[in-house]
PDB file of C-alpha atoms and ligand atoms in Angstrom:
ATOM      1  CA  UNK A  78     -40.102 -29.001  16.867  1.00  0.00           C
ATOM      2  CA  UNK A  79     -40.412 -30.562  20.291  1.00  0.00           C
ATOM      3  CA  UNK A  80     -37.493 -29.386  21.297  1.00  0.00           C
ATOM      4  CA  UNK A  81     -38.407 -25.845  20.396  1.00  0.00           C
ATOM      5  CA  UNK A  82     -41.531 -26.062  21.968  1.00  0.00           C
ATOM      6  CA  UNK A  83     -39.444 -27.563  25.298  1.00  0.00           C
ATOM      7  CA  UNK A  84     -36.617 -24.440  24.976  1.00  0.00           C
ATOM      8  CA  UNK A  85     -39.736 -21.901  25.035  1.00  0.00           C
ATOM      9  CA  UNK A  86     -41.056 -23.603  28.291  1.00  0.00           C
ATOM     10  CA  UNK A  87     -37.888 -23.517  30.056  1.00  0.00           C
ATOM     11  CA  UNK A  88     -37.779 -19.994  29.092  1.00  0.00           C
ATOM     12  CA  UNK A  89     -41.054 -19.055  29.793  1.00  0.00           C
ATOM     13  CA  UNK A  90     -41.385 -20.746  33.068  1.00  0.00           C
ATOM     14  CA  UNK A  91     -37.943 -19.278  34.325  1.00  0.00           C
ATOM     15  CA  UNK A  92     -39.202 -15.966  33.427  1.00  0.00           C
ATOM     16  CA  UNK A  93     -42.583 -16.684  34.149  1.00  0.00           C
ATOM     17  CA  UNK A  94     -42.965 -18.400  37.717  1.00  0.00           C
ATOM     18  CA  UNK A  95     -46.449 -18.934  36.541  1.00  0.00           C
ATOM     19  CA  UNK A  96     -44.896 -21.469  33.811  1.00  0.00           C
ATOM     20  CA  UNK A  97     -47.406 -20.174  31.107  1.00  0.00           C
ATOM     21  CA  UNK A  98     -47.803 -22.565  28.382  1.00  0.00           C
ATOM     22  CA  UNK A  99     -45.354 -21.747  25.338  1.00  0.00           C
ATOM     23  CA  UNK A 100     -47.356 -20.449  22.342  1.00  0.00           C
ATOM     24  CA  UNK A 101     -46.487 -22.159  19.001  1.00  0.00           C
ATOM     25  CA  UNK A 102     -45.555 -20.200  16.094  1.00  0.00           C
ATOM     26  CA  UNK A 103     -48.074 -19.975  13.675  1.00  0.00           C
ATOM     27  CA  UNK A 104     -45.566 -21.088  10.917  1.00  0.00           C
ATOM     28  CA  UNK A 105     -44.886 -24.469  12.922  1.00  0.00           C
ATOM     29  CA  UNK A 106     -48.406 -25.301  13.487  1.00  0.00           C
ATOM     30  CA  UNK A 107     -49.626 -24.717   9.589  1.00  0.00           C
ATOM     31  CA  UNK A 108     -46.581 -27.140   8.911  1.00  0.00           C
ATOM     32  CA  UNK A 109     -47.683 -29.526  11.544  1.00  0.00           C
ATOM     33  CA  UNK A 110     -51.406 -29.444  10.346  1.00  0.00           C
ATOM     34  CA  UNK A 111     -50.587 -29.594   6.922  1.00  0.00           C
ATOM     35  CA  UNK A 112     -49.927 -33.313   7.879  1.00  0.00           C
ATOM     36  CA  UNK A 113     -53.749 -33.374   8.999  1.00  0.00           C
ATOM     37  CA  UNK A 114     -55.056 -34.685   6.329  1.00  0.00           C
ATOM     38  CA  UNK A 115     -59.017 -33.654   5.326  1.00  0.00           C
ATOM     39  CA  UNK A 116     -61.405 -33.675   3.091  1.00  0.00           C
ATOM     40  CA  UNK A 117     -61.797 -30.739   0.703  1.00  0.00           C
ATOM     41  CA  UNK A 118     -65.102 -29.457   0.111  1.00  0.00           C
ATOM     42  CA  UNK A 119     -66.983 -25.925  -1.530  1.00  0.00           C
ATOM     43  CA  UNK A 120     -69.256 -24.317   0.826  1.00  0.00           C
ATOM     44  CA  UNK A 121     -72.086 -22.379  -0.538  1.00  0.00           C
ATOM     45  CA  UNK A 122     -74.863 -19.885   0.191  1.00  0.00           C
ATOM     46  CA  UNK A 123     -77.430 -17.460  -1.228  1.00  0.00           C
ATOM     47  CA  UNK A 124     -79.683 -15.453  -0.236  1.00  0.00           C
ATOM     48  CA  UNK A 125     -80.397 -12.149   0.894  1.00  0.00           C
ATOM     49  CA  UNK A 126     -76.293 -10.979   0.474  1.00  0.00           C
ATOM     50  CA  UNK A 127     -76.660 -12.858  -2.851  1.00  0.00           C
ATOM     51  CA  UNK A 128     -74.473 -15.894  -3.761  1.00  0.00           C
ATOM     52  CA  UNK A 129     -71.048 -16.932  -2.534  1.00  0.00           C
ATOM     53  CA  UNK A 130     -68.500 -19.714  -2.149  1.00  0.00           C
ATOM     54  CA  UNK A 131     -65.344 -20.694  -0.636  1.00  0.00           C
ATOM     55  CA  UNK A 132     -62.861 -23.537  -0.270  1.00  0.00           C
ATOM     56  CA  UNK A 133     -63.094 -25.443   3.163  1.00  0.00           C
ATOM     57  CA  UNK A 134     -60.902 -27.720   4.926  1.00  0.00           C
ATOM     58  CA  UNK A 135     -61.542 -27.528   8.224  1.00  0.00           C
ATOM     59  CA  UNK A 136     -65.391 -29.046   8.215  1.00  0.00           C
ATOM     60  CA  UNK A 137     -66.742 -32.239  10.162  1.00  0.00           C
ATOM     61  CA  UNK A 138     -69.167 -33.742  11.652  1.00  0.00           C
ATOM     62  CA  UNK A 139     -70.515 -32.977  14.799  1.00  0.00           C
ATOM     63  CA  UNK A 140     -73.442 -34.789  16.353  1.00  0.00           C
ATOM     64  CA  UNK A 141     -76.204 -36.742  14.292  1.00  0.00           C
ATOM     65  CA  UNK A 142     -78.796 -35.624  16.925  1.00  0.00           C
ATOM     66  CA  UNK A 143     -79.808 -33.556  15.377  1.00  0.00           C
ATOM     67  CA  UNK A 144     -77.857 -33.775  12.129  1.00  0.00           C
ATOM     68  CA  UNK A 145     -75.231 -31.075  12.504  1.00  0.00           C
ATOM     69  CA  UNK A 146     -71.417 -30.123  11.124  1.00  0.00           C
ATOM     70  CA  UNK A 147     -69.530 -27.367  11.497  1.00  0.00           C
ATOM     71  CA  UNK A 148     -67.375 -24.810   9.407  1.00  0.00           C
ATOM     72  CA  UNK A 149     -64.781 -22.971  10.341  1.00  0.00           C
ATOM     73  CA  UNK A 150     -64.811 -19.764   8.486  1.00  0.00           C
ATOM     74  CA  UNK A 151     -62.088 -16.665   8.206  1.00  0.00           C
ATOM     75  CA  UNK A 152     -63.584 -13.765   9.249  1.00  0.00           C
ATOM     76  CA  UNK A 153     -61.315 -11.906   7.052  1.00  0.00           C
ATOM     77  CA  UNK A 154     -62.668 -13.988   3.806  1.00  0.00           C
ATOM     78  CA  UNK A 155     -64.447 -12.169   0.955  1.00  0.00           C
ATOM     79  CA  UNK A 156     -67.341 -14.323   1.460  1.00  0.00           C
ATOM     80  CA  UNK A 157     -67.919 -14.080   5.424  1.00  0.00           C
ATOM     81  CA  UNK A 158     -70.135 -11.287   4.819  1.00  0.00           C
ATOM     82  CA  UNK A 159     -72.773 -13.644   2.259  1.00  0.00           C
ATOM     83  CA  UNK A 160     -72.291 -16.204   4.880  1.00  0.00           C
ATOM     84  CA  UNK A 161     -73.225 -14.595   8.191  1.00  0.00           C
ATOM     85  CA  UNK A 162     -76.559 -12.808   6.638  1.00  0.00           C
ATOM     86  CA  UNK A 163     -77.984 -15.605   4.584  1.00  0.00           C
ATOM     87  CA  UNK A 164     -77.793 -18.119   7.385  1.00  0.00           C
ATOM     88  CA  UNK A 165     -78.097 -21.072   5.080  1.00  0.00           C
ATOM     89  CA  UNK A 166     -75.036 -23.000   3.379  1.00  0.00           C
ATOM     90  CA  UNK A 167     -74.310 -25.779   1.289  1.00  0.00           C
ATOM     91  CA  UNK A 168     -71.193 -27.877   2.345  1.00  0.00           C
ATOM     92  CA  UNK A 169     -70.568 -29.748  -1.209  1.00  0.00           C
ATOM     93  CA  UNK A 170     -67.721 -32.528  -0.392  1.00  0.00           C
ATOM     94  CA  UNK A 171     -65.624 -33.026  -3.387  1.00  0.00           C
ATOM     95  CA  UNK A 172     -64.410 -35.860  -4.815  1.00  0.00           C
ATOM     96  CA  UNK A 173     -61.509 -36.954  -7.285  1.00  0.00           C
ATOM     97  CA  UNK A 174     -61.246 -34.603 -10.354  1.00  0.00           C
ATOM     98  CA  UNK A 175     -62.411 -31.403  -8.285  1.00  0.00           C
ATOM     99  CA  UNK A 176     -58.595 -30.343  -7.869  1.00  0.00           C
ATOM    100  CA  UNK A 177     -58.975 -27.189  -9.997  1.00  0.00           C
ATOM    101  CA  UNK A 178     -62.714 -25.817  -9.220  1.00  0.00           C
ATOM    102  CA  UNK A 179     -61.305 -26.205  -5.139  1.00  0.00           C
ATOM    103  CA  UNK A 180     -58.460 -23.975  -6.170  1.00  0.00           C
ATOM    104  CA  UNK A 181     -60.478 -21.937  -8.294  1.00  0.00           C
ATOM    105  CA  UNK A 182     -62.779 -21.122  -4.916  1.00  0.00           C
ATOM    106  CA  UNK A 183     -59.549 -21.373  -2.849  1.00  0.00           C
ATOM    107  CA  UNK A 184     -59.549 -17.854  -2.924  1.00  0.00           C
ATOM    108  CA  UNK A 185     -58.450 -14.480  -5.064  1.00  0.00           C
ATOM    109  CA  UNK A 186     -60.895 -15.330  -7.813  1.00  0.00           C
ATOM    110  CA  UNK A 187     -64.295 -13.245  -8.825  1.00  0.00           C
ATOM    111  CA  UNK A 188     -67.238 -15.143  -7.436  1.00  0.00           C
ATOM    112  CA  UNK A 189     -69.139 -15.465 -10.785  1.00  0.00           C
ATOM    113  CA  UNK A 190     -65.995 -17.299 -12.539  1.00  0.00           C
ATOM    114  CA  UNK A 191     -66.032 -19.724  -9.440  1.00  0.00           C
ATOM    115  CA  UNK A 192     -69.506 -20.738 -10.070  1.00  0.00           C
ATOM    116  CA  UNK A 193     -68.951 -20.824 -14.191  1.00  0.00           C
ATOM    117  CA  UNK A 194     -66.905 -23.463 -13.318  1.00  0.00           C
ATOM    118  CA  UNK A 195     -69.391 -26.278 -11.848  1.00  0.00           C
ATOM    119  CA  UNK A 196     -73.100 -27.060 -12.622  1.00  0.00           C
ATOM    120  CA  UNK A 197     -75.146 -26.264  -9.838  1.00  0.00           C
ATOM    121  CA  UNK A 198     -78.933 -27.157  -8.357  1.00  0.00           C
ATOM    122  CA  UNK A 199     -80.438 -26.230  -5.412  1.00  0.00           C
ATOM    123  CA  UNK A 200     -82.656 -28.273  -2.542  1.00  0.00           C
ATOM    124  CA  UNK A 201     -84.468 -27.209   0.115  1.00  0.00           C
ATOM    125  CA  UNK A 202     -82.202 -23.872   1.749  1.00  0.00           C
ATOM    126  CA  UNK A 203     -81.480 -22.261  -2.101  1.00  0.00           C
ATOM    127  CA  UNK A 204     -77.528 -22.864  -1.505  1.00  0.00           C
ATOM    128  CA  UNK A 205     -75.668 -24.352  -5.129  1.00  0.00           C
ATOM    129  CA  UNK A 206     -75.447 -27.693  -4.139  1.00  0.00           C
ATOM    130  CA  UNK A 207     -72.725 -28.842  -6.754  1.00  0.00           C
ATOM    131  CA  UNK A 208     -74.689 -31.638  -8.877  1.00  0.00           C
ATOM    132  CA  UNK A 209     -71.030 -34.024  -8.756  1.00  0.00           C
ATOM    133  CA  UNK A 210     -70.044 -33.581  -5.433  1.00  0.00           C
ATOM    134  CA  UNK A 211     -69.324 -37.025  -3.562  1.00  0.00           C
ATOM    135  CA  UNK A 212     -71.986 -35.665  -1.262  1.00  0.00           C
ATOM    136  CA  UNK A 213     -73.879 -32.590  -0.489  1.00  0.00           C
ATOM    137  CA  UNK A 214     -75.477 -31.780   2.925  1.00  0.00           C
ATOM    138  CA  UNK A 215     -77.842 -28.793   2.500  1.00  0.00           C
ATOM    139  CA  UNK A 216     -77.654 -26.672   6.157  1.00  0.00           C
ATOM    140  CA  UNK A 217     -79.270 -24.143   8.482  1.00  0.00           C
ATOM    141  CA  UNK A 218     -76.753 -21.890  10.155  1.00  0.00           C
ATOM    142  CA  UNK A 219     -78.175 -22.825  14.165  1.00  0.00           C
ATOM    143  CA  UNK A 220     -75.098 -21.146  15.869  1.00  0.00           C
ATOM    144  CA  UNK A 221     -71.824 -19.404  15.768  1.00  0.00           C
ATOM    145  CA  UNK A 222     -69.079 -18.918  17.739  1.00  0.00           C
ATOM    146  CA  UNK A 223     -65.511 -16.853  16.827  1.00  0.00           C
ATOM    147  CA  UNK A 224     -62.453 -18.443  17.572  1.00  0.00           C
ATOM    148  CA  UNK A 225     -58.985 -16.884  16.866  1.00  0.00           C
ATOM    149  CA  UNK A 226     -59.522 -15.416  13.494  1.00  0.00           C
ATOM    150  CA  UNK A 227     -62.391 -17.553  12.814  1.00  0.00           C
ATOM    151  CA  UNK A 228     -66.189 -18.056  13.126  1.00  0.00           C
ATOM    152  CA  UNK A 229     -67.160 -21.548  13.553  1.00  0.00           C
ATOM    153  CA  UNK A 230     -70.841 -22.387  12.162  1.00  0.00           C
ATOM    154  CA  UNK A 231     -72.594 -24.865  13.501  1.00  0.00           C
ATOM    155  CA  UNK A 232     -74.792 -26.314  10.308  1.00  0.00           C
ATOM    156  CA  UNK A 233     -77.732 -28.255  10.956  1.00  0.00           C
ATOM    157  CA  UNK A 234     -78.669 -30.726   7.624  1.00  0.00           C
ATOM    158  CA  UNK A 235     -82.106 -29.745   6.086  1.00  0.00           C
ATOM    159  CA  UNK A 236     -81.266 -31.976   2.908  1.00  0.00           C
ATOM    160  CA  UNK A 237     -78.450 -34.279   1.740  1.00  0.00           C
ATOM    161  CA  UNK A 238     -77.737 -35.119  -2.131  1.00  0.00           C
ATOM    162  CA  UNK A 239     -75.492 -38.299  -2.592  1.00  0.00           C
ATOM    163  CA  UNK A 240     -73.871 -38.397  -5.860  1.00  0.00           C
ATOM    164  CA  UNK A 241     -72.145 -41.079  -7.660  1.00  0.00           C
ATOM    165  CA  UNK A 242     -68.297 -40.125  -7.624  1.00  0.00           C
ATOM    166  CA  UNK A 243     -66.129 -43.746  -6.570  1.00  0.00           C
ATOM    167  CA  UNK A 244     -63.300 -42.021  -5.501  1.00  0.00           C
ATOM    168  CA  UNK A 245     -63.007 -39.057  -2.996  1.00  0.00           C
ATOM    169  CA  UNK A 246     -60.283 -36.301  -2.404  1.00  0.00           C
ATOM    170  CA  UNK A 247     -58.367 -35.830   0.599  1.00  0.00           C
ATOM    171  CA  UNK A 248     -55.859 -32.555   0.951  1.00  0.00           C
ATOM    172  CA  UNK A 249     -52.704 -33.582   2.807  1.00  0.00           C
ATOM    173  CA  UNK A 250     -49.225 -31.738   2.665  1.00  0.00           C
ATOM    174  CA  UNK A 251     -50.250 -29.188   0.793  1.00  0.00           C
ATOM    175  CA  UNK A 252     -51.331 -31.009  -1.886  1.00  0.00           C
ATOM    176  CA  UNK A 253     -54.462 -32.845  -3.190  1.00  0.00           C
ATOM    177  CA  UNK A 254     -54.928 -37.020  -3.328  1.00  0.00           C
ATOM    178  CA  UNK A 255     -57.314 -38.987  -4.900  1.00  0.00           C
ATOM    179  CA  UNK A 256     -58.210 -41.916  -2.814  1.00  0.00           C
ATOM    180  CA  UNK A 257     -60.140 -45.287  -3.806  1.00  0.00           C
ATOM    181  CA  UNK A 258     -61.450 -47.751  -2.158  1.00  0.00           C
ATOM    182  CA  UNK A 259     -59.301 -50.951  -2.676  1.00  0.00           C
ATOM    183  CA  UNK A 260     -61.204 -53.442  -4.646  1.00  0.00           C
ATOM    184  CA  UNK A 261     -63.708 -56.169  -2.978  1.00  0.00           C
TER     185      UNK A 261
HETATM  186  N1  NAD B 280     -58.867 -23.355   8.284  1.00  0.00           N
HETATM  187  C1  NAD B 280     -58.448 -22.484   7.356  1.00  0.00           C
HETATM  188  O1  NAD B 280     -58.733 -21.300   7.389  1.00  0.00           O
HETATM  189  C2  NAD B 280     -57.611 -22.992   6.209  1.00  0.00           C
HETATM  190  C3  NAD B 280     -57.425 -24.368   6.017  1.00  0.00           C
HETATM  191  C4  NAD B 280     -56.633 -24.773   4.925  1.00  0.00           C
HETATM  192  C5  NAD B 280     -56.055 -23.826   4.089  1.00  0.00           C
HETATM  193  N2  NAD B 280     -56.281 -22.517   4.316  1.00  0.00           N
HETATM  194  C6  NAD B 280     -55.703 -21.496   3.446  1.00  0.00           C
HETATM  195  O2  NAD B 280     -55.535 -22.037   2.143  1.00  0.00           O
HETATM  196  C7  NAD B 280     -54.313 -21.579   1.570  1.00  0.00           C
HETATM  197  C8  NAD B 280     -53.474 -22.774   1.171  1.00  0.00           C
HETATM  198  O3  NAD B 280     -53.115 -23.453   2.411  1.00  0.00           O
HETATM  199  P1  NAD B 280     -52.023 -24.642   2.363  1.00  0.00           P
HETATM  200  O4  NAD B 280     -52.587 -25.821   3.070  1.00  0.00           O
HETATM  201  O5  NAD B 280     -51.583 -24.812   0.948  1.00  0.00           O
HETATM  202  O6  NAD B 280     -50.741 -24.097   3.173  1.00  0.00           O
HETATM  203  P2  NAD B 280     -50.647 -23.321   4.545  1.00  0.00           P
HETATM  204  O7  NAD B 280     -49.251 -23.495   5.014  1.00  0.00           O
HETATM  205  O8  NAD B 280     -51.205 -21.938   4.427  1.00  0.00           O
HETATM  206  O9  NAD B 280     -51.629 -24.131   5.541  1.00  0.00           O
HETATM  207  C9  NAD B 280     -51.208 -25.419   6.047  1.00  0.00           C
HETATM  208  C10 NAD B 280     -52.319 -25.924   6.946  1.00  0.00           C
HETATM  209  O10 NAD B 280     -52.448 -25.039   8.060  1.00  0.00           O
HETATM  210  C11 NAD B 280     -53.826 -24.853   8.377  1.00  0.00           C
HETATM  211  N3  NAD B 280     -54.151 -23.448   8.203  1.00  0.00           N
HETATM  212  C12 NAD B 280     -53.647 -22.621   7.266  1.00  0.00           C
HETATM  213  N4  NAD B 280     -54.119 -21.376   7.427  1.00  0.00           N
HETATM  214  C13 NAD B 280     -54.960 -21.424   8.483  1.00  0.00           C
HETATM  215  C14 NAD B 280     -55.759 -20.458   9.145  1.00  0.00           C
HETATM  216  N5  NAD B 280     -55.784 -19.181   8.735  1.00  0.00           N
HETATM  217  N6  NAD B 280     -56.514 -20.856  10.196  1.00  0.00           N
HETATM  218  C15 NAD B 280     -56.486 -22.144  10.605  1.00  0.00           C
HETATM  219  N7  NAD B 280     -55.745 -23.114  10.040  1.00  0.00           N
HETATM  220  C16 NAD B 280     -54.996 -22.741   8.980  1.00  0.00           C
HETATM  221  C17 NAD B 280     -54.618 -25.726   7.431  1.00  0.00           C
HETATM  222  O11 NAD B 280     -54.884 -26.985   8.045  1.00  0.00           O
HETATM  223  C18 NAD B 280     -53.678 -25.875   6.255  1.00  0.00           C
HETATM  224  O12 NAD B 280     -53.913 -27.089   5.534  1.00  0.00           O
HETATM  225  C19 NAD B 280     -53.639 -20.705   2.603  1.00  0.00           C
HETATM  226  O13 NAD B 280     -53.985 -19.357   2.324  1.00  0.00           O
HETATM  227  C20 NAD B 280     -54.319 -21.108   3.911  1.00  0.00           C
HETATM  228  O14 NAD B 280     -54.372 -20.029   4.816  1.00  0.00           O
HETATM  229  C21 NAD B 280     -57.043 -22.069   5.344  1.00  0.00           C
HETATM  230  C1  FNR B 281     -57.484 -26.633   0.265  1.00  0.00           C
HETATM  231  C2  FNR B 281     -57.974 -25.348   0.919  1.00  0.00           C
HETATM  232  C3  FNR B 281     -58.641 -25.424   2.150  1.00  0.00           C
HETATM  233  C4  FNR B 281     -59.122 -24.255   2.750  1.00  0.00           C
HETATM  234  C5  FNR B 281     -58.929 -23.009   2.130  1.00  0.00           C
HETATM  235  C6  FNR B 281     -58.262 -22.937   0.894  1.00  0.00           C
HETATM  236  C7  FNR B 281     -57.797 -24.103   0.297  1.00  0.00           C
HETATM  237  C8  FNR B 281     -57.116 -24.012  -1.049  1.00  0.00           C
HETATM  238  N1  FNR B 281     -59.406 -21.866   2.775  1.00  0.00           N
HETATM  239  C9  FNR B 281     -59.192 -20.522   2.182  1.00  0.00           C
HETATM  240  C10 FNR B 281     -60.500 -20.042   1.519  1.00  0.00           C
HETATM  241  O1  FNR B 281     -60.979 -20.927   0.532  1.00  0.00           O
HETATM  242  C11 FNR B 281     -60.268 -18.671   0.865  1.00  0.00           C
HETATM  243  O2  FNR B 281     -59.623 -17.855   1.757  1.00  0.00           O
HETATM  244  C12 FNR B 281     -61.641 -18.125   0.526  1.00  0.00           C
HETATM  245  O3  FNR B 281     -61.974 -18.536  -0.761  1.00  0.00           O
HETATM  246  C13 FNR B 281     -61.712 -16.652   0.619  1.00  0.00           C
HETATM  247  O4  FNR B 281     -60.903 -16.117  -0.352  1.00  0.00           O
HETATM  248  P1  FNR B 281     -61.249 -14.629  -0.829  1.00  0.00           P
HETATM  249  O5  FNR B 281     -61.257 -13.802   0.434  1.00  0.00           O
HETATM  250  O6  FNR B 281     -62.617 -14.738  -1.454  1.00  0.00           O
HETATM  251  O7  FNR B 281     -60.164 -14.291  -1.791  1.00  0.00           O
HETATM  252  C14 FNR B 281     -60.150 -21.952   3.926  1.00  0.00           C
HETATM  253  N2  FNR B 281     -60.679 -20.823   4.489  1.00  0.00           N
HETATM  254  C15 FNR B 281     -61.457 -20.922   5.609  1.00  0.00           C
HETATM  255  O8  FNR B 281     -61.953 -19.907   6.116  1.00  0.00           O
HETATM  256  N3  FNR B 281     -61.703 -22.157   6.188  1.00  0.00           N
HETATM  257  C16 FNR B 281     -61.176 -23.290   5.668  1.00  0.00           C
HETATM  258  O9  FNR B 281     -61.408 -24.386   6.184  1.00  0.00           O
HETATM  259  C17 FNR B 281     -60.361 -23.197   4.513  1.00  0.00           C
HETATM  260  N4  FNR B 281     -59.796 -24.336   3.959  1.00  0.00           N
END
């Protein structure tokens, strides 16, 4: 790959005096951050554009003053709609076991059969917070900004559920991995 990525500078700088940055192909990065390994989680909302939810990856922490993370959402996603007008959310972080339901709201399904799928309660913002999650950190929507194909939500944490899963999930290489923590 780095030699690609070195070929398409030479060329572009010959042929750009400039010397432009090359632009990776969209193919090589998903297979590069495929190797990013993340936690999975099901982000939530309801609300005025009723109830939704979606499979996330790309979610972390950003500041603890105040308590905020942030989502990265596809504007192009079934659900951005629900998300954008509710302004509330529920990022539920899954944990070992949750394999299918993430595939299940991984897309391409009807939202009612996503939700059949779990057992659900709600907190303070009225987003399903997913009663086994390894955690669940009930959110505000405070800001959003669009990146690429994508809005990124800035979540500030209203509420936070722990629950009492032992072993997390982590999505790496395309495929999920339940990870423990070695013994005492
Ligand atoms: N951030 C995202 O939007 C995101 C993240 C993970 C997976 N997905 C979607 O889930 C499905 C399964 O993905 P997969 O991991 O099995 O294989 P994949 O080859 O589609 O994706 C590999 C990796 O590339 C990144 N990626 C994929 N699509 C992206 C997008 N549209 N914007 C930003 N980053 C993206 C993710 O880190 C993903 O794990 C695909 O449809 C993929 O688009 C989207
Ligand atoms: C493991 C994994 C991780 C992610 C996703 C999928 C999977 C399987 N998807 C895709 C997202 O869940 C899917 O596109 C939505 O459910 C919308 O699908 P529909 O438009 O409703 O079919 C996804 N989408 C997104 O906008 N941000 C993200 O971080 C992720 N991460």
């Amino acid at each position: 790959m780095l030699l690609n990525a070195m070929a398409s500078h030479a060329a572009s700088s010959s042929s750009n005096p400039a010397g432009l940055l090359p632009s990776l192909e969209k193919a090589d990065y998903r297979n590069a951050m495929a190797r990013l390994g993340a936690a999975v989680n099901i982000i939530t909302t309801d609300g005025p554009a009723g109830r939704a939810g979606f499979t996330a990856s790309a979610v972390c922490s950003v500041t603890d003053e105040p308590p905020t993370l942030l989502v990265c959402l596809n504007r192009s996603a079934s659900v951005y709609p629900a998300f954008k007008t509710n302004g509330v959310l529920c990022v539920n972080v899954l944990a070992a076991g949750h394999q299918s339901l993430s595939a299940l709201f991984g897309g391409k399904t009807p939202m009612d059969e996503r939700f059949a799928a779990g057992n659900w309660s709600r907190k303070t913002t009225g987003s399903p917070m997913l009663d086994d999650a390894a955690v669940s950190f009930d959110c505000r929507v405070v800001h959003a900004t669009s990146a690429g194909t994508h809005d990124v939500l800035f979540c500030e944490a209203v509420a936070i559920a722990i629950g009492g899963a032992t072993q997390g999930l982590i999505y790496f290489d395309r495929r999920y991995h339940e990870i423990a923590a070695p013994p005492h």
